[in-house]
mmCIF file of C-alpha atoms in Angstrom:
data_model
loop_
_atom_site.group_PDB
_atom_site.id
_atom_site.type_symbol
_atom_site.label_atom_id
_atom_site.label_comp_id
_atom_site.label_asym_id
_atom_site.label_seq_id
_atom_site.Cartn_x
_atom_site.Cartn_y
_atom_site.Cartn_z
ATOM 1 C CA UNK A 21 -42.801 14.334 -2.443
ATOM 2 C CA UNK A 22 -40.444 11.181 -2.729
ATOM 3 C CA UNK A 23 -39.953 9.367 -5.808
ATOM 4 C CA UNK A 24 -41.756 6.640 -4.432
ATOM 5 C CA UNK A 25 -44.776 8.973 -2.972
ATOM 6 C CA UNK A 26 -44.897 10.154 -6.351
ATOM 7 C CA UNK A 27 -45.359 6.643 -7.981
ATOM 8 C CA UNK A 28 -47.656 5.134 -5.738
ATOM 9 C CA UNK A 29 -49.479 8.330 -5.605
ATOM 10 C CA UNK A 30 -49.877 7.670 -9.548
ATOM 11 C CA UNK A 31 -50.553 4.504 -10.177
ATOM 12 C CA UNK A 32 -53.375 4.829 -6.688
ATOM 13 C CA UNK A 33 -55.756 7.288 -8.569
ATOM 14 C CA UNK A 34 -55.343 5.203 -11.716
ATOM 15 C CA UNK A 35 -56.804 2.163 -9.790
ATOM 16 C CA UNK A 36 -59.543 4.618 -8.305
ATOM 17 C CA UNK A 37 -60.569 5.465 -11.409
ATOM 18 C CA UNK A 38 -60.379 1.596 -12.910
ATOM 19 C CA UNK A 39 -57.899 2.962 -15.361
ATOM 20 C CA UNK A 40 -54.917 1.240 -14.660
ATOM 21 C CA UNK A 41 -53.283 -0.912 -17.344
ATOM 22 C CA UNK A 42 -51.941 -4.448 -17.237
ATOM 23 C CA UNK A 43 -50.323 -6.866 -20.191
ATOM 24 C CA UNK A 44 -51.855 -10.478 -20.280
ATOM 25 C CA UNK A 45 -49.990 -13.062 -21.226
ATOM 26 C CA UNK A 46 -50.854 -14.708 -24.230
ATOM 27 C CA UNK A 47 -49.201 -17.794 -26.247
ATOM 28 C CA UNK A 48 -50.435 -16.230 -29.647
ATOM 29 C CA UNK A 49 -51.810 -12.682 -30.598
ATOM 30 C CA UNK A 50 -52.098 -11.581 -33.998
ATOM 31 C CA UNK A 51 -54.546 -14.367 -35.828
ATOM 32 C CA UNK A 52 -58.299 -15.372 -36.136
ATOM 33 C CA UNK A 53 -57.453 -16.891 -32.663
ATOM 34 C CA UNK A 54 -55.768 -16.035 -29.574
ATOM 35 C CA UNK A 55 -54.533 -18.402 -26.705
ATOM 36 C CA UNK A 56 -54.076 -18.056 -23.029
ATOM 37 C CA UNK A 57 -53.490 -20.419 -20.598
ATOM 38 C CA UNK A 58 -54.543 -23.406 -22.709
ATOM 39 C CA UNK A 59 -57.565 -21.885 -23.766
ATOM 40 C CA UNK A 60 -58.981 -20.759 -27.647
ATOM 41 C CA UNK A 61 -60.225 -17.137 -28.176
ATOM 42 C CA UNK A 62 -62.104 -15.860 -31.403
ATOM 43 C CA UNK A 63 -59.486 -12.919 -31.219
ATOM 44 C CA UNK A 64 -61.327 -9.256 -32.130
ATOM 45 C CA UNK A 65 -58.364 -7.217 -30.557
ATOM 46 C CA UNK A 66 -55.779 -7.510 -33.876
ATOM 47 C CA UNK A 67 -54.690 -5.117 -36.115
ATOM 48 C CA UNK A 68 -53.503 -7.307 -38.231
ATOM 49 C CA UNK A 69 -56.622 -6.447 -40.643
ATOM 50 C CA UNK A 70 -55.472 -8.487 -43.752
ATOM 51 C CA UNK A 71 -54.588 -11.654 -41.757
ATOM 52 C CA UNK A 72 -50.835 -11.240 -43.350
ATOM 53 C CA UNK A 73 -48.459 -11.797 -39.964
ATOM 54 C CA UNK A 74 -49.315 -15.398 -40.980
ATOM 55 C CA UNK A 75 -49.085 -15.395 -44.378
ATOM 56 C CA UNK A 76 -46.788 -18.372 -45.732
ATOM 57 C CA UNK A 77 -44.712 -15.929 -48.506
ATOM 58 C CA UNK A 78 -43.893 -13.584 -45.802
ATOM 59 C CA UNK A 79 -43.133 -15.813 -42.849
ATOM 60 C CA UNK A 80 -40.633 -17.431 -45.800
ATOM 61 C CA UNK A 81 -39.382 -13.884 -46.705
ATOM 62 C CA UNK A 82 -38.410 -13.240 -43.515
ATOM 63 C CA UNK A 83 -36.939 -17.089 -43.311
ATOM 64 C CA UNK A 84 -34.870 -16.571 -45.700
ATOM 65 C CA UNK A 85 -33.962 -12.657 -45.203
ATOM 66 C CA UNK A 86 -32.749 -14.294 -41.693
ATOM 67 C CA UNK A 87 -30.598 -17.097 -43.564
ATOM 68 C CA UNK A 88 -28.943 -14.285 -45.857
ATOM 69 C CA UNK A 89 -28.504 -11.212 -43.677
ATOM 70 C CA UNK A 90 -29.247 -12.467 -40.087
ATOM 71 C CA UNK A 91 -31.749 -11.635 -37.790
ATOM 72 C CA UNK A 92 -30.164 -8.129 -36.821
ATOM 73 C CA UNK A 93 -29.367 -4.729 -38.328
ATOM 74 C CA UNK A 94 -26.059 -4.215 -36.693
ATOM 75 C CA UNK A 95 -26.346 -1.044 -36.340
ATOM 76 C CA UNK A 96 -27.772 2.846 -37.335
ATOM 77 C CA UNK A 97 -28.713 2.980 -41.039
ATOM 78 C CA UNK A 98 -25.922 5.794 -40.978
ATOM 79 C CA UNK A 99 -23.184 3.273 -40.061
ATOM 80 C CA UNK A 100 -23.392 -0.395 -41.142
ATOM 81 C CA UNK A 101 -27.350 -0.920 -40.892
ATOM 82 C CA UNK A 102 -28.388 0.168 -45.002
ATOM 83 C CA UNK A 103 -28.467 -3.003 -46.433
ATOM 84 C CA UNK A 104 -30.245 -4.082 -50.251
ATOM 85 C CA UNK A 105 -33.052 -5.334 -48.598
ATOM 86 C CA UNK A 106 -33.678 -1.756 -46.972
ATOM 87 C CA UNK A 107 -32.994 0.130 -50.139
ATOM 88 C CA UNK A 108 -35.483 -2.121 -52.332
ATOM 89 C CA UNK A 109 -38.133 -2.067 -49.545
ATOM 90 C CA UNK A 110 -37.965 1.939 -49.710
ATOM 91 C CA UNK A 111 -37.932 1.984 -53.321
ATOM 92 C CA UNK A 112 -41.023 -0.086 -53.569
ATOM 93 C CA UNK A 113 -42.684 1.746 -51.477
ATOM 94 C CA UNK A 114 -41.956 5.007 -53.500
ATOM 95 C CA UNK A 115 -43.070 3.573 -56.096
ATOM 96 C CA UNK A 116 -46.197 2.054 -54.980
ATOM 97 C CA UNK A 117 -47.059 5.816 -53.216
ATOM 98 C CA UNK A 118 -46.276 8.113 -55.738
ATOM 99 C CA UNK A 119 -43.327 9.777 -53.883
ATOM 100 C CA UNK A 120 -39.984 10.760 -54.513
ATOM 101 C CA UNK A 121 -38.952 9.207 -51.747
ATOM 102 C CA UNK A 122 -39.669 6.608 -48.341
ATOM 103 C CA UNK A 123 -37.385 6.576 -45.125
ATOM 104 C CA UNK A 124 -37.776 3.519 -42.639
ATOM 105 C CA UNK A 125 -37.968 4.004 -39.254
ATOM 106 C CA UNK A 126 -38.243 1.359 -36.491
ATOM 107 C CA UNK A 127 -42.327 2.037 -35.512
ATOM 108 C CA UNK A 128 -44.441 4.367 -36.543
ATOM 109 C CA UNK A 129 -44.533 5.982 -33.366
ATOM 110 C CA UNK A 130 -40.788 7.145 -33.625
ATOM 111 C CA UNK A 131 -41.508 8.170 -37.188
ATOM 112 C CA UNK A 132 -44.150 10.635 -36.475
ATOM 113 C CA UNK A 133 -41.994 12.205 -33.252
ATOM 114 C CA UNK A 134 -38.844 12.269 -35.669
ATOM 115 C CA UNK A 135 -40.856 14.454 -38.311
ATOM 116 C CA UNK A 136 -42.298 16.743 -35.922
ATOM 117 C CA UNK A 137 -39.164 17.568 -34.176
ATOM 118 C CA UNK A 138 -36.637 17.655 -37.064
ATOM 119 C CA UNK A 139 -38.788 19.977 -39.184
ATOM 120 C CA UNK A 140 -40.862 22.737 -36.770
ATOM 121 C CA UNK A 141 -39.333 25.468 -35.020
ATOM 122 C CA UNK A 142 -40.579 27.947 -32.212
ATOM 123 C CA UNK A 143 -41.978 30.350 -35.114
ATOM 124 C CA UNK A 144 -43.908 27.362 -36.176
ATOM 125 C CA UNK A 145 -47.828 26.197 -35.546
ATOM 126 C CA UNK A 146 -48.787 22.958 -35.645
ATOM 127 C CA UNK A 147 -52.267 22.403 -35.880
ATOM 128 C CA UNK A 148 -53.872 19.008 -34.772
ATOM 129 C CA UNK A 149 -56.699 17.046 -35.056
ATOM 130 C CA UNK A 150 -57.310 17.148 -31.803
ATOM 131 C CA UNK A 151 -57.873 13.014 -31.962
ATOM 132 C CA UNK A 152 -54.844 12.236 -33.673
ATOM 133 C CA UNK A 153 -53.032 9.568 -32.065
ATOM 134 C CA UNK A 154 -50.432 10.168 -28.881
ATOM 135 C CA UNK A 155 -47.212 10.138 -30.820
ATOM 136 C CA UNK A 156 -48.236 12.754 -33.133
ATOM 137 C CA UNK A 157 -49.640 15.260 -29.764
ATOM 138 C CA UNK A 158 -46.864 14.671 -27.749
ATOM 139 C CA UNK A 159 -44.180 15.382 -30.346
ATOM 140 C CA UNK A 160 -46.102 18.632 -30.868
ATOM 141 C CA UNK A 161 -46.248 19.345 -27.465
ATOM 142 C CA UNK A 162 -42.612 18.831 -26.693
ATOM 143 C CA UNK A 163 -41.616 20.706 -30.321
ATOM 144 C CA UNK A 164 -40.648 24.281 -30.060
ATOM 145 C CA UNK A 165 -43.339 25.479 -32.062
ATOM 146 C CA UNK A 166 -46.722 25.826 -30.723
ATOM 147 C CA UNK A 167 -50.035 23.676 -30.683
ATOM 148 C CA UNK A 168 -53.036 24.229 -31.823
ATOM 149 C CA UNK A 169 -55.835 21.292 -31.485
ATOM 150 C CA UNK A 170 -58.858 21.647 -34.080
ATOM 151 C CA UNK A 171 -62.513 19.714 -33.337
ATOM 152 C CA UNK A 172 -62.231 16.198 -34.497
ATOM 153 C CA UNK A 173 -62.363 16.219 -38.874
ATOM 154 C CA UNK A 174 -63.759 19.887 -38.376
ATOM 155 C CA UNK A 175 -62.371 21.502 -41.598
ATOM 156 C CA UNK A 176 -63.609 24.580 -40.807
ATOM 157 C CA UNK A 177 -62.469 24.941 -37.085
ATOM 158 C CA UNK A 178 -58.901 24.446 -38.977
ATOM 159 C CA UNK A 179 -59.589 27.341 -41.137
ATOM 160 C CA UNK A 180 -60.100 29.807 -38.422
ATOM 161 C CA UNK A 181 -56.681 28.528 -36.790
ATOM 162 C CA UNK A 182 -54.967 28.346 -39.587
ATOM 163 C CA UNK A 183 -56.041 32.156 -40.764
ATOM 164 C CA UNK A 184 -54.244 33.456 -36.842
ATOM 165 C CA UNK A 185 -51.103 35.683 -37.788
ATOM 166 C CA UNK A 186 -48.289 33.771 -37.380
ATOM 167 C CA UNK A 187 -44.378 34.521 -38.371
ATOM 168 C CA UNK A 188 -42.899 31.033 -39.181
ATOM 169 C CA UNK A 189 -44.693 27.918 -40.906
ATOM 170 C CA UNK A 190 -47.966 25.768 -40.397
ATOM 171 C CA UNK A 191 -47.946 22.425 -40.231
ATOM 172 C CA UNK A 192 -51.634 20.391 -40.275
ATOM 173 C CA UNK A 193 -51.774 16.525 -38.472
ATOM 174 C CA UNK A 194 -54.161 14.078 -38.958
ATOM 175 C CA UNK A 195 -54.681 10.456 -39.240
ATOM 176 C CA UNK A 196 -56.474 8.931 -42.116
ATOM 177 C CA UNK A 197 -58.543 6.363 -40.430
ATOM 178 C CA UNK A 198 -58.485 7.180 -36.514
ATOM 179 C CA UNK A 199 -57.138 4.590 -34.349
ATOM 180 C CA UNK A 200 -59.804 4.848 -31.686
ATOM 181 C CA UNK A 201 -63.061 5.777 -33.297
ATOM 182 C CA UNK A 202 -62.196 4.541 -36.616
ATOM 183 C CA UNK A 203 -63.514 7.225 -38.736
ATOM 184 C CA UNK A 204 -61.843 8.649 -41.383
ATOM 185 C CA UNK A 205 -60.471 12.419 -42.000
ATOM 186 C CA UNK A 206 -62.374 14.830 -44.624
ATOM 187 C CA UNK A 207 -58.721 15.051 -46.329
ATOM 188 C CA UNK A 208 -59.806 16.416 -49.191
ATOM 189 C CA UNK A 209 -60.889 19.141 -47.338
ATOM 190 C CA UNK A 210 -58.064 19.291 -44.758
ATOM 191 C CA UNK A 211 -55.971 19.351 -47.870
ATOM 192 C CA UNK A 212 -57.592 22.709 -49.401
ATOM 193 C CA UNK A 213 -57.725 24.688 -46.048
ATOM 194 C CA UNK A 214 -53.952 23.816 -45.371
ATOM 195 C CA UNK A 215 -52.553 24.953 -49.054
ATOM 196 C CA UNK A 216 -54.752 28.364 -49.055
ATOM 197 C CA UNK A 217 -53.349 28.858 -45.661
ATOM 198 C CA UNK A 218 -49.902 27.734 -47.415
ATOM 199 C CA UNK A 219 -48.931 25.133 -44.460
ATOM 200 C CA UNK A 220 -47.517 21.547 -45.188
ATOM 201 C CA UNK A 221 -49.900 18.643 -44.600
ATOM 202 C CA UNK A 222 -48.986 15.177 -42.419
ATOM 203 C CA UNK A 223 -51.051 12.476 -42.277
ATOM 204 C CA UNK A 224 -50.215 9.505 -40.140
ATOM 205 C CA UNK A 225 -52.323 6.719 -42.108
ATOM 206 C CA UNK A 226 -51.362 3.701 -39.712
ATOM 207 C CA UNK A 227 -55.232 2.020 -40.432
ATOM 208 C CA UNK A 228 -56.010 3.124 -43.632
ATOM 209 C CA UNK A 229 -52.806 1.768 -45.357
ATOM 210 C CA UNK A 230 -52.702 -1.770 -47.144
ATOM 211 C CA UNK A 231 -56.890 -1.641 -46.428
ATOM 212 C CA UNK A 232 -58.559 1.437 -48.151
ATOM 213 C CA UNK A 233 -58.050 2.815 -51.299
ATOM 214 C CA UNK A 234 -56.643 1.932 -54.867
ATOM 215 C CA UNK A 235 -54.603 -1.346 -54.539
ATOM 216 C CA UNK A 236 -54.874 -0.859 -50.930
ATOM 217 C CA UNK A 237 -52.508 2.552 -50.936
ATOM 218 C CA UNK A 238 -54.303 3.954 -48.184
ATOM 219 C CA UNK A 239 -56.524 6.839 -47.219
ATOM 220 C CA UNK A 240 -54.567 9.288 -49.241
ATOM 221 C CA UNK A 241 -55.287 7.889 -52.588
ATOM 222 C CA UNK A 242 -58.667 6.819 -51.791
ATOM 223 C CA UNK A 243 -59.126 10.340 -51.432
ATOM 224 C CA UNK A 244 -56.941 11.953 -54.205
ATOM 225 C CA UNK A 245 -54.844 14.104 -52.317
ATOM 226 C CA UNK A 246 -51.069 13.701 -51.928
ATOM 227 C CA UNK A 247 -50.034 15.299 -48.668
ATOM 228 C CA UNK A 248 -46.427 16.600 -47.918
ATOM 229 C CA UNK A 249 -45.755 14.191 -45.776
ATOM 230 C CA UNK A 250 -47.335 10.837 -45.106
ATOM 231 C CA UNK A 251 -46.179 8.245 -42.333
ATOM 232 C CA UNK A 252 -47.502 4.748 -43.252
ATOM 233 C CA UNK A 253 -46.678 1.883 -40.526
ATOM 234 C CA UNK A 254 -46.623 -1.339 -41.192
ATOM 235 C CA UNK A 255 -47.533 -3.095 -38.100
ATOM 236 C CA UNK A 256 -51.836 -3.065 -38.695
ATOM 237 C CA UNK A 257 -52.611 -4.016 -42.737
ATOM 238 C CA UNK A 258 -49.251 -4.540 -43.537
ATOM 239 C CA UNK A 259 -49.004 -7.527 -40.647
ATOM 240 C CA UNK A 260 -45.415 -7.058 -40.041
ATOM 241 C CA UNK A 261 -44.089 -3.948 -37.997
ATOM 242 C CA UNK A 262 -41.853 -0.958 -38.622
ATOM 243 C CA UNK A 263 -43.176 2.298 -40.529
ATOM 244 C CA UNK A 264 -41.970 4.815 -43.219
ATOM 245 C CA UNK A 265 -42.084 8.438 -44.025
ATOM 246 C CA UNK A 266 -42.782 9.042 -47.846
ATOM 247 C CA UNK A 267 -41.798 12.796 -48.987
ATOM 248 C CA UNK A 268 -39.322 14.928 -51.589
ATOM 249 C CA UNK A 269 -36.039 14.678 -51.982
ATOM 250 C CA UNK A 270 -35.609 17.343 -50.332
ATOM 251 C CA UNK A 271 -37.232 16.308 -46.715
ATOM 252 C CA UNK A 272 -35.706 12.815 -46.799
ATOM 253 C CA UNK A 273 -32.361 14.579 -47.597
ATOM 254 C CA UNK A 274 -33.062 16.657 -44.773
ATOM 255 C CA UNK A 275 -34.138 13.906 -42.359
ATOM 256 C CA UNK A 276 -31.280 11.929 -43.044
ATOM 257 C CA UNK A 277 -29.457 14.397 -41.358
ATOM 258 C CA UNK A 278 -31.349 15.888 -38.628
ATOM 259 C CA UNK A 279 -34.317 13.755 -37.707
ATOM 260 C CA UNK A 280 -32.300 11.635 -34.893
ATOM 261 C CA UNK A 281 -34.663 8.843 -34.144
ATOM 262 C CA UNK A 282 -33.344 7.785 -37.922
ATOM 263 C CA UNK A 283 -29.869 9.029 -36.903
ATOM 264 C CA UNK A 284 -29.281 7.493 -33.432
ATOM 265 C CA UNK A 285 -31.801 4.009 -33.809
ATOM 266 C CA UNK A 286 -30.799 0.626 -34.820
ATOM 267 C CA UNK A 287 -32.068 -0.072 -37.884
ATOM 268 C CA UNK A 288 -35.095 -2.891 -38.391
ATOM 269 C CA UNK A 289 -33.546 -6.216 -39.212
ATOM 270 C CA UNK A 290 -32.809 -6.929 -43.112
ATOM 271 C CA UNK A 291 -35.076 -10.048 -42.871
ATOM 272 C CA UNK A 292 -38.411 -8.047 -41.721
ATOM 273 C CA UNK A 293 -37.348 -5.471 -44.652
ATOM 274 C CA UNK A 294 -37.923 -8.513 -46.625
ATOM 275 C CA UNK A 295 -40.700 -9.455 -45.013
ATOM 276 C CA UNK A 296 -42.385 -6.382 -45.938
ATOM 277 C CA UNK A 297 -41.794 -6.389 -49.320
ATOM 278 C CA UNK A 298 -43.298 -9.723 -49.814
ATOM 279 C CA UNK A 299 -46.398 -8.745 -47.741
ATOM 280 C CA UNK A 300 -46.309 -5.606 -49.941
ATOM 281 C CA UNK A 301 -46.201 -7.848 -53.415
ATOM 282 C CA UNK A 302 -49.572 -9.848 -51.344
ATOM 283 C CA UNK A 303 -51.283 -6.061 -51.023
ATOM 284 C CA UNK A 304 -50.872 -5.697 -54.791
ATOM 285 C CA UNK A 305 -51.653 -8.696 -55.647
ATOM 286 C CA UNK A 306 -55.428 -10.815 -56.365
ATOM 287 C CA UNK A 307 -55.113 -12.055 -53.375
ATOM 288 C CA UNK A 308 -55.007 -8.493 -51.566
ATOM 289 C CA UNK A 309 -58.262 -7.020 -53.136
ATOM 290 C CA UNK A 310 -59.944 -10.795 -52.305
ATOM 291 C CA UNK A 311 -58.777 -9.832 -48.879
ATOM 292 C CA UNK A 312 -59.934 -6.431 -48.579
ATOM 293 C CA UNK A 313 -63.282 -7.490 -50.412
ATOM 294 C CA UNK A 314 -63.820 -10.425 -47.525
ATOM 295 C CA UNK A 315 -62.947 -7.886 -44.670
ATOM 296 C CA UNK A 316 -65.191 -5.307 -46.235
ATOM 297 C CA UNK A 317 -68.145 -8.053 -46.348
ATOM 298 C CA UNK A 318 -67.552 -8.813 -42.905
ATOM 299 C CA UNK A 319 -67.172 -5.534 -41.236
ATOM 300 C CA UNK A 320 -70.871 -5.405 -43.096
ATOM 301 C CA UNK A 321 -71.957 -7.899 -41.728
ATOM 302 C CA UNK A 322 -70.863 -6.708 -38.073
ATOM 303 C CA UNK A 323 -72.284 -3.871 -39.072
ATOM 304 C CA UNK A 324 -75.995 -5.122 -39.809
ATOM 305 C CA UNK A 325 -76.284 -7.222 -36.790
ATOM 306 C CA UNK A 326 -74.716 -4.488 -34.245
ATOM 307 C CA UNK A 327 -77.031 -1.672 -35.279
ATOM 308 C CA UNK A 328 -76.777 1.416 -33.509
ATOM 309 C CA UNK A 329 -74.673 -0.309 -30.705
ATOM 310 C CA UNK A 330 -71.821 0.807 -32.482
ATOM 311 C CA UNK A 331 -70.267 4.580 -33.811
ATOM 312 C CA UNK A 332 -70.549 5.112 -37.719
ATOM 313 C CA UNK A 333 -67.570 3.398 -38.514
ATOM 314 C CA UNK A 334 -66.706 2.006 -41.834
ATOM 315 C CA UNK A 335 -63.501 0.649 -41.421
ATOM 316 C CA UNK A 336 -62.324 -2.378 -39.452
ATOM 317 C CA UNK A 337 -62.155 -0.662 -36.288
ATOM 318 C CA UNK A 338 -66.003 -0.677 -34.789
ATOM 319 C CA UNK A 339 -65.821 0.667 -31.438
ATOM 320 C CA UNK A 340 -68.516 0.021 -29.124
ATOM 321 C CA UNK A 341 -68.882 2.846 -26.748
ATOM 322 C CA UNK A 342 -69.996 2.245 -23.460
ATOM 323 C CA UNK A 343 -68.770 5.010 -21.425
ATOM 324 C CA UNK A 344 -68.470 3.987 -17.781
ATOM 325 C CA UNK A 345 -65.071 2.585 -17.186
ATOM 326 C CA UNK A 346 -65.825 -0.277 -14.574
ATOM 327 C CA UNK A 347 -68.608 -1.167 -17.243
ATOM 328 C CA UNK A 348 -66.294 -1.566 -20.377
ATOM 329 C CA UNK A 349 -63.773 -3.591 -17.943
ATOM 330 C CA UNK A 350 -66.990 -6.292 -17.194
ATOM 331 C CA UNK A 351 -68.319 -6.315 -20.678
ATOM 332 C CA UNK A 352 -64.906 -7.170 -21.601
ATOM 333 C CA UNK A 353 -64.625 -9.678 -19.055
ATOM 334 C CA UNK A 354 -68.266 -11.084 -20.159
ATOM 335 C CA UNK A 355 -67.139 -11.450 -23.681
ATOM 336 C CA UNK A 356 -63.855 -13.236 -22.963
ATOM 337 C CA UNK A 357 -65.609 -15.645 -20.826
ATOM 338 C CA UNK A 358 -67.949 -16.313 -23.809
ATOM 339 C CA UNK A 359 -64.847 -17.185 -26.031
ATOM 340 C CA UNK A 360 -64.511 -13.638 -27.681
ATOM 341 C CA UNK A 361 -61.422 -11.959 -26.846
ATOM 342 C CA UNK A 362 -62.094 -7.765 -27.110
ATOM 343 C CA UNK A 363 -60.455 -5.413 -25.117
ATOM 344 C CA UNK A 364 -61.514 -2.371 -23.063
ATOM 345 C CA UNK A 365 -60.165 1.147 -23.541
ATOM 346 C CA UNK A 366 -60.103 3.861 -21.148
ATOM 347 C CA UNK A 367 -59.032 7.589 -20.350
ATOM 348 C CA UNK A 368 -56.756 8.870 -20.939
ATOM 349 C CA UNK A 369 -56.458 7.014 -24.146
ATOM 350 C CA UNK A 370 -59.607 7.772 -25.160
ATOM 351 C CA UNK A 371 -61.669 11.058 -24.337
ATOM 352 C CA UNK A 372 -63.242 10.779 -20.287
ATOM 353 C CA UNK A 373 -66.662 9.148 -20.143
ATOM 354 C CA UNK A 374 -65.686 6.958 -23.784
ATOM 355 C CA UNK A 375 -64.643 4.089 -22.362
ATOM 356 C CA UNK A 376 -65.368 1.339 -24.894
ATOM 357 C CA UNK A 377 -64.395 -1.815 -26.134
ATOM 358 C CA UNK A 378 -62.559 -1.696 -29.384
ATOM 359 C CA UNK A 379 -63.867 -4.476 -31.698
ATOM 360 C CA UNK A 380 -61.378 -5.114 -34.837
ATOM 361 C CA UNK A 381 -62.291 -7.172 -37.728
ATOM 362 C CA UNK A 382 -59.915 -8.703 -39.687
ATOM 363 C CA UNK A 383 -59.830 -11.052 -43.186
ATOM 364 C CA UNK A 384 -58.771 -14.050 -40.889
ATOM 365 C CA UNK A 385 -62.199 -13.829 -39.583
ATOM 366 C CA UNK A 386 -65.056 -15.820 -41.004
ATOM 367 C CA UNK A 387 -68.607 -15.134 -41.262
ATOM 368 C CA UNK A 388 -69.930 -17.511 -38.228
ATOM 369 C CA UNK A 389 -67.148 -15.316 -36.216
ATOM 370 C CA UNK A 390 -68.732 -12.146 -36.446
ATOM 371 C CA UNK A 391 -72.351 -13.863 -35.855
ATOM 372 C CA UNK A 392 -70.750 -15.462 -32.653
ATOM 373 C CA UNK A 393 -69.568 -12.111 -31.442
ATOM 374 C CA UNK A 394 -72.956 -10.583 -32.243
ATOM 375 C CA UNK A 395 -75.114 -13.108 -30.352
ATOM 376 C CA UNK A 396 -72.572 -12.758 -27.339
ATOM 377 C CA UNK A 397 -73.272 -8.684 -27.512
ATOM 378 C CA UNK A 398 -76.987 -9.742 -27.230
ATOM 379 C CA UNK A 399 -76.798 -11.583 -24.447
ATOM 380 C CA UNK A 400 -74.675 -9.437 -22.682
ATOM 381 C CA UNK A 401 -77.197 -6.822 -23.220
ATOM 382 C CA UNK A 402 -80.016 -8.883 -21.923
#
């Protein structure tokens, strides 16, 4: 078959099965609204779950980062990238974590490849939640060491995998809060079966970070337990974009030398490292528990007034599933035409015969937002 056969072979059964993706073209994204074409969307598609892309102390962080240090790197952080603004931002977030030590990397998702396929070797398990997000499966599968998938936040299941003879190391994946049905992971437990089994724990908390727990340090500390390795991004509460890998001395020593997305990446701009740490100082601040308090109320609210429409969620990802996929891609429709702008997802990002739309609240939102977006829900399903 051609290369061309191939393709159009490809993206044909996508169509068939109304799976195929597309990128719309919008003016502005990440806030209470979105615009397209002129038009004003109540926007329930952002991560941005503290409202901080907009906030006026970052936006002027990253102002005047770009005045100072300009609005590129240059270059790898092992050449001419490091800069102060990189070193403080990883300090802080040390600090603010409780670890030793915090690597940037460019996104999360090249963080969570980076760890998997610097550290495991073809003696090595790595055992998955077998919902954790694509970057962290498909490093695993392309790792030398092999996979193992456990049943979504199924403790036990992880047990019996974990107890299989095996001659090199274990390593245990999960998210915190999962990206698609927006529960969270029993970590606690997660934790205990991976040290009697004497494996390393990584936990990719993208959406619990700058939202849940103490201060707003994330699923983790919510839940007490301080994993080997945790990958935070910053790109959902945070509101900027980037992510970081916070671990010993030892493992960021150890990165720095072999984990080559690190090695062989530009480095984010100085200006967004600045930009982080003042939307970092905003997480710690008054103003970040007032935040997290409003988004909490309203993702209650949502809550009341969707009923069992929705999964048990708690967090500020409330997926509606629906199931069909031509289904999710009209209700979709429906609600944009109403003013609401929520997306559809489909296999194979999420599980065949999930389909859904993926409702996000945020703390831009306010209260007569989420009763809009309920009363559109009802008349869709009338």
């Amino acid at each position: 078959m051609s290369w061309q056969a191939r393709i159009d072979r490809a993206l044909d059964e996508r169509r068939a099965a109304s799976a195929l993706r597309s990128r719309r073209v919008v003016e502005q994204g990440a806030g209470r609204y979105l615009f397209q074409d002129g038009k004003r969307f109540c926007n329930f598609s952002s991560n941005d779950y503290l409202g901080l892309s907009h906030h006026p102390e970052v936006i002027r962080a990253w102002q005047t980062g770009a005045d100072r240090f300009g609005v590129g790197s240059g270059g790898s952080g092992h050449v001419s990238g490091y800069t102060t603004a990189h070193h403080a931002l990883e300090a802080e977030l040390a600090d603010w974590l409780g670890y030793p030590r915090a690597l940037l990397f460019i996104s999360g998702f090249a963080a969570n490849q980076a760890v998997i396929a610097a550290l495991t070797g073809k003696y090595d398990r790595i055992v998955a939640d077998k919902l954790s997000h694509a970057s962290l499966l498909e490093a695993a599968s392309h790792s030398p060491a092999q996979l193992r998938r456990f049943a979504h936040n199924d403790a036990a299941h992880l047990r019996t995998l974990l107890a299989s003879p095996l001659n090199g190391q274990q390593l245990v994946v999960t998210e915190g809060v999962f990206s698609m049905d927006g529960d969270s992971a029993p970590l606690v437990e997660i934790a205990r079966a991976t040290r009697e089994a004497s494996g390393w724990l990584l936990v990719d908390d993208a959406h619990g970070i700058g939202v849940t727990g103490p201060g707003g340090r994330g699923s983790c500390h919510a839940q007490g337990i301080a994993p080997e390795l945790l990958i935070v991004t910053f790109g959902k509460g945070v509101g900027v974009s980037g992510a970081a890998v916070l671990c010993s001395e030892a493992v960021a020593d150890y990165l720095l030398q072999f984990a080559r997305h690190l090695i062989y990446s530009t480095l984010m701009p100085p200006a967004q490292a600045m930009a982080l740490s003042a939307s970092l100082k905003v997480i710690n601040s008054g103003e970040g528990e007032q935040r997290r308090e409003k988004l909490a109320a309203l993702i209650g609210r949502f809550r009341r007034g969707a009923g069992t429409r929705v999964t048990a969620s708690q967090s500020a990802i409330q997926p509606l599933i629906v199931g069909d996929n031509d289904r999710a891609l009209r209700l979709a429709e429906w609600l944009r035409q109403a003013g609401c702008w929520v997306t559809a997802i489909r296999p194979p990002t999420v599980p065949p015969g999930t389909a859904r739309l993926r409702i996000t609240l945020t703390a831009a939102h306010e209260e007569q937002d989420v009763d809009r977006l309920l009363e559109v829900l009802d008349d869709a399903g009338e």
